[in-house]
Short mmCIF file of C-alpha atoms in Angstrom, two decimals:
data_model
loop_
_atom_site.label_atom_id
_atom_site.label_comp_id
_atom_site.label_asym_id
_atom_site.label_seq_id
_atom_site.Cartn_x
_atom_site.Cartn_y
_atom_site.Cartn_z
CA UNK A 150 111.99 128.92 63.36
CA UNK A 151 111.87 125.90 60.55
CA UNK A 152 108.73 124.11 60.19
CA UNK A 153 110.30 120.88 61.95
CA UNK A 154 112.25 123.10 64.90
CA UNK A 155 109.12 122.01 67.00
CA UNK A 156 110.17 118.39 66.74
CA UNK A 157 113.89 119.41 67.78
CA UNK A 158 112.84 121.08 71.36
CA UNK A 159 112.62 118.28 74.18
CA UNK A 160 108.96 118.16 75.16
CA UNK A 161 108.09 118.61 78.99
CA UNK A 162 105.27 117.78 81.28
CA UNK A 163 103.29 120.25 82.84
CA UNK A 164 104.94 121.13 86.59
CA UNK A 165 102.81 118.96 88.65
CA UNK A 166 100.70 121.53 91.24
CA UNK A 167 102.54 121.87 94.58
CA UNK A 168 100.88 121.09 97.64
CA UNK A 169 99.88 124.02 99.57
CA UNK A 170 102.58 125.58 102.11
CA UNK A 171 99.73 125.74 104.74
CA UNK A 172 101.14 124.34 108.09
CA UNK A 173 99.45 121.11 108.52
CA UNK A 174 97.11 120.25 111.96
CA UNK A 175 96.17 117.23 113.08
CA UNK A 176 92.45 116.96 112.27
CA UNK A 177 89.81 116.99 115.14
CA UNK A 178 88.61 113.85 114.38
CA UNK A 179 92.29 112.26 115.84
CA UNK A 180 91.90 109.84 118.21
CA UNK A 181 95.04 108.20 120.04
CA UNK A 182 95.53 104.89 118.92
CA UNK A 183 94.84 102.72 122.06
CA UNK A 184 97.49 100.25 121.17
CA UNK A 185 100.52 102.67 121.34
CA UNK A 186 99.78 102.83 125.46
CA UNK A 187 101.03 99.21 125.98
CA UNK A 188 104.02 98.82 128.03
CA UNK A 189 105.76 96.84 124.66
CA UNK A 190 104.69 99.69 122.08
CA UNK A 191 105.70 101.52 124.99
CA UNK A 192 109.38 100.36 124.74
CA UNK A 193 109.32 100.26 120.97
CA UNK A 194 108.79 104.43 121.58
CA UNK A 195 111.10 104.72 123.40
CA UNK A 196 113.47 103.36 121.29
CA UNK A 197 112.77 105.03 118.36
CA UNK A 198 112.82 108.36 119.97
CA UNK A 199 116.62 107.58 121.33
CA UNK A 200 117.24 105.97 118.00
CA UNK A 201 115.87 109.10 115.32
CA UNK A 202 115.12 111.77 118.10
CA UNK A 203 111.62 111.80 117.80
CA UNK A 204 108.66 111.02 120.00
CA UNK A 205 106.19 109.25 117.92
CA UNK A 206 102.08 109.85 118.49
CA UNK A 207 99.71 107.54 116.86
CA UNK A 208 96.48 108.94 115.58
CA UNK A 209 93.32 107.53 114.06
CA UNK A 210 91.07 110.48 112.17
CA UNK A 211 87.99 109.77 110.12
CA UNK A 212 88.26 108.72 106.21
CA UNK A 213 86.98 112.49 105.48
CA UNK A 214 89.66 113.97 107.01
CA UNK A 215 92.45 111.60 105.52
CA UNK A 216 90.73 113.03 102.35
CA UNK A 217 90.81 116.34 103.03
CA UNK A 218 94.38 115.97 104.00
CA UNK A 219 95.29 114.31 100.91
CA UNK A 220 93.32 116.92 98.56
CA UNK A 221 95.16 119.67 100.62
CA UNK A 222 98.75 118.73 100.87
CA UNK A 223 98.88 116.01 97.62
CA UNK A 224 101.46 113.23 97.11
CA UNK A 225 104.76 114.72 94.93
CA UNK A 226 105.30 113.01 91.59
CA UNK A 227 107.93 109.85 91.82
CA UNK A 228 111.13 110.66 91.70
CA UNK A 229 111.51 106.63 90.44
CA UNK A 230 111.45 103.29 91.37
CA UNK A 231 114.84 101.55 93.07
CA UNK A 232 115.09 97.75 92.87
CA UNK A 233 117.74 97.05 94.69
CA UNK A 234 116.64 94.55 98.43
CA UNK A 235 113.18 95.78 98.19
CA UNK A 236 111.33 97.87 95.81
CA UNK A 237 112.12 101.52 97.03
CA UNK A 238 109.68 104.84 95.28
CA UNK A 239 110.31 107.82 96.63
CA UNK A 240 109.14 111.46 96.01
CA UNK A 241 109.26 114.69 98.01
CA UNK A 242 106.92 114.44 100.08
CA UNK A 243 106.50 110.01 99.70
CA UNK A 244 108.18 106.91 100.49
CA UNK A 245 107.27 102.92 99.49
CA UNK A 246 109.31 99.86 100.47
CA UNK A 247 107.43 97.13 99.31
CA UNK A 248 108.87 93.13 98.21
CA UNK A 249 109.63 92.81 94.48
CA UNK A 250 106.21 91.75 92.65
CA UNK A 251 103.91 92.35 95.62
CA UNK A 252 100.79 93.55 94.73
CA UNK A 253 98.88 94.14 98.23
CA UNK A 254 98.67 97.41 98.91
CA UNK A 255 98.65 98.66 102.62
CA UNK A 256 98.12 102.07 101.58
CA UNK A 257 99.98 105.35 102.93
CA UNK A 258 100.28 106.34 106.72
CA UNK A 259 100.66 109.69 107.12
CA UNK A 260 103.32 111.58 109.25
CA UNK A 261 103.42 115.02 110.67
CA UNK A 262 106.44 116.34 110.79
CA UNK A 263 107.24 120.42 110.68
CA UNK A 264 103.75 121.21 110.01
CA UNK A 265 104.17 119.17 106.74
CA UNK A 266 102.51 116.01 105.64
CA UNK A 267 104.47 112.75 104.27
CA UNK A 268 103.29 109.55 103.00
CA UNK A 269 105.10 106.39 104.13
CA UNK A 270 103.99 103.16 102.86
CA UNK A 271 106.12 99.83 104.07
CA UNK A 272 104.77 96.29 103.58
CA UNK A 273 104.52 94.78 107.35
CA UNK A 274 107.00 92.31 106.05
CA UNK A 275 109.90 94.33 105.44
CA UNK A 276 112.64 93.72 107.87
CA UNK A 277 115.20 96.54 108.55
CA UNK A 278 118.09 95.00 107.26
CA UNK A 279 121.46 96.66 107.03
CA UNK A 280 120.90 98.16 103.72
CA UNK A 281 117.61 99.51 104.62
CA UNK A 282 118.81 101.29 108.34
CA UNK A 283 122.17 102.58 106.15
CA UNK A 284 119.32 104.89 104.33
CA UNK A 285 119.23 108.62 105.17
CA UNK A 286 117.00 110.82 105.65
CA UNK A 287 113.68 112.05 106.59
CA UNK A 288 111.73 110.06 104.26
CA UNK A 289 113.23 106.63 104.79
CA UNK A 290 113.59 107.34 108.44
CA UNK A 291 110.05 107.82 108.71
CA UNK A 292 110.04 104.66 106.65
CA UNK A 293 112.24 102.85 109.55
CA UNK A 294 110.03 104.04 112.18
CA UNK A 295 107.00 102.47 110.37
CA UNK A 296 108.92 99.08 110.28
CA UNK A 297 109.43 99.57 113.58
CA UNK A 298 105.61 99.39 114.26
CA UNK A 299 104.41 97.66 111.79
CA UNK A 300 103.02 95.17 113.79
CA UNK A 301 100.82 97.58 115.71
CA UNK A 302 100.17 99.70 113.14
CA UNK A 303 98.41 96.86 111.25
CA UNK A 304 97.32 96.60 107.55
CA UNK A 305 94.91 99.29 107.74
CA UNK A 306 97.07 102.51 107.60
CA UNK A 307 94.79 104.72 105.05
CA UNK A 308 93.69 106.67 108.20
CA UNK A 309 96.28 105.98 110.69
CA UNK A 310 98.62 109.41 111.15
CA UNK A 311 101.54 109.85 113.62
CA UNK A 312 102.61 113.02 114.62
CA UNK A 313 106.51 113.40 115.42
CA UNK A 314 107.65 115.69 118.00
CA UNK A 315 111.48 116.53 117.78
CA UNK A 316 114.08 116.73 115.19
CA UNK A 317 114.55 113.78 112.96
CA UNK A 318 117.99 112.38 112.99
CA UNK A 319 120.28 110.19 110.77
CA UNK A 320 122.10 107.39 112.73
CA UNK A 321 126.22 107.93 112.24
#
């Protein structure tokens, strides 16, 4: 090897560290969010489960736990940024729909799904449009179900986790 070859070979990033392959559990702290007993969140339920064949569980858990959840079973690297209707970032484990050039931040809900942990973070004022509901898979169906509640899920999502039950499913 010349004393330049060095420069030649394409540099790489160190592999990011996986998140364990643990099964996740819902933390003890979890308390049902009251507001998904309401006969309208009720409905909204409902529909999403006949919609993406899952039934949807709200949780609250302490900030501790939403730490020790995020320390245990990290956020995968970006995979990029789309800017196509909204601003779409997704990774393997993540998902963010956000406006173009908005900067509030309504943090990451977490999902349980197959004993793993995603992140989902949607702006409360994206509307599922066409060519947001034509997306597949887990990720941005997770993503769909958060528009879905966006209203009761609020602005404060850093501790708010909902457990699906089923098998997620893309709309043909």
């Amino acid at each position: 090897m010349g004393i330049f070859d060095f420069l030649k070979k394409k540099k790489t990033a160190p592999a990011p560290q996986a998140a364990t392959a643990e099964p996740v559990w819902l933390p003890d702290s979890a308390k049902a969010c009251a507001w998904a007993i309401g006969a309208d969140t009720a409905k909204i339920l409902d529909a999403i489960e006949k919609t993406w064949g899952v039934r949807v569980k709200p949780y609250r858990i302490s900030v501790e736990d939403a730490r020790a959840l995020e320390r245990a079973h990290p956020m995968a690297p970006s995979s990029g940024i789309e800017q196509a209707q909204y601003a779409v970032e997704a990774s393997a484990n993540s998902v963010f729909w956000h406006e173009h050039g908005s900067w509030i931040d309504f943090k990451y809900a977490k999902f349980l799904y197959r004993d793993k942990l995603y992140y989902v973070n949607v702006s409360p004022t994206v509307q599922l449009t066409q060519s947001m509901y034509d997306r597949k898979g887990d990720l941005n169906n997770m993503a769909k179900i958060m528009v879905c509640l966006a209203k009761q899920a609020g602005t404060d999502r850093d501790t708010l986790v909902f457990t699906l039950d089923g098998n997620l499913y893309d709309q043909t």
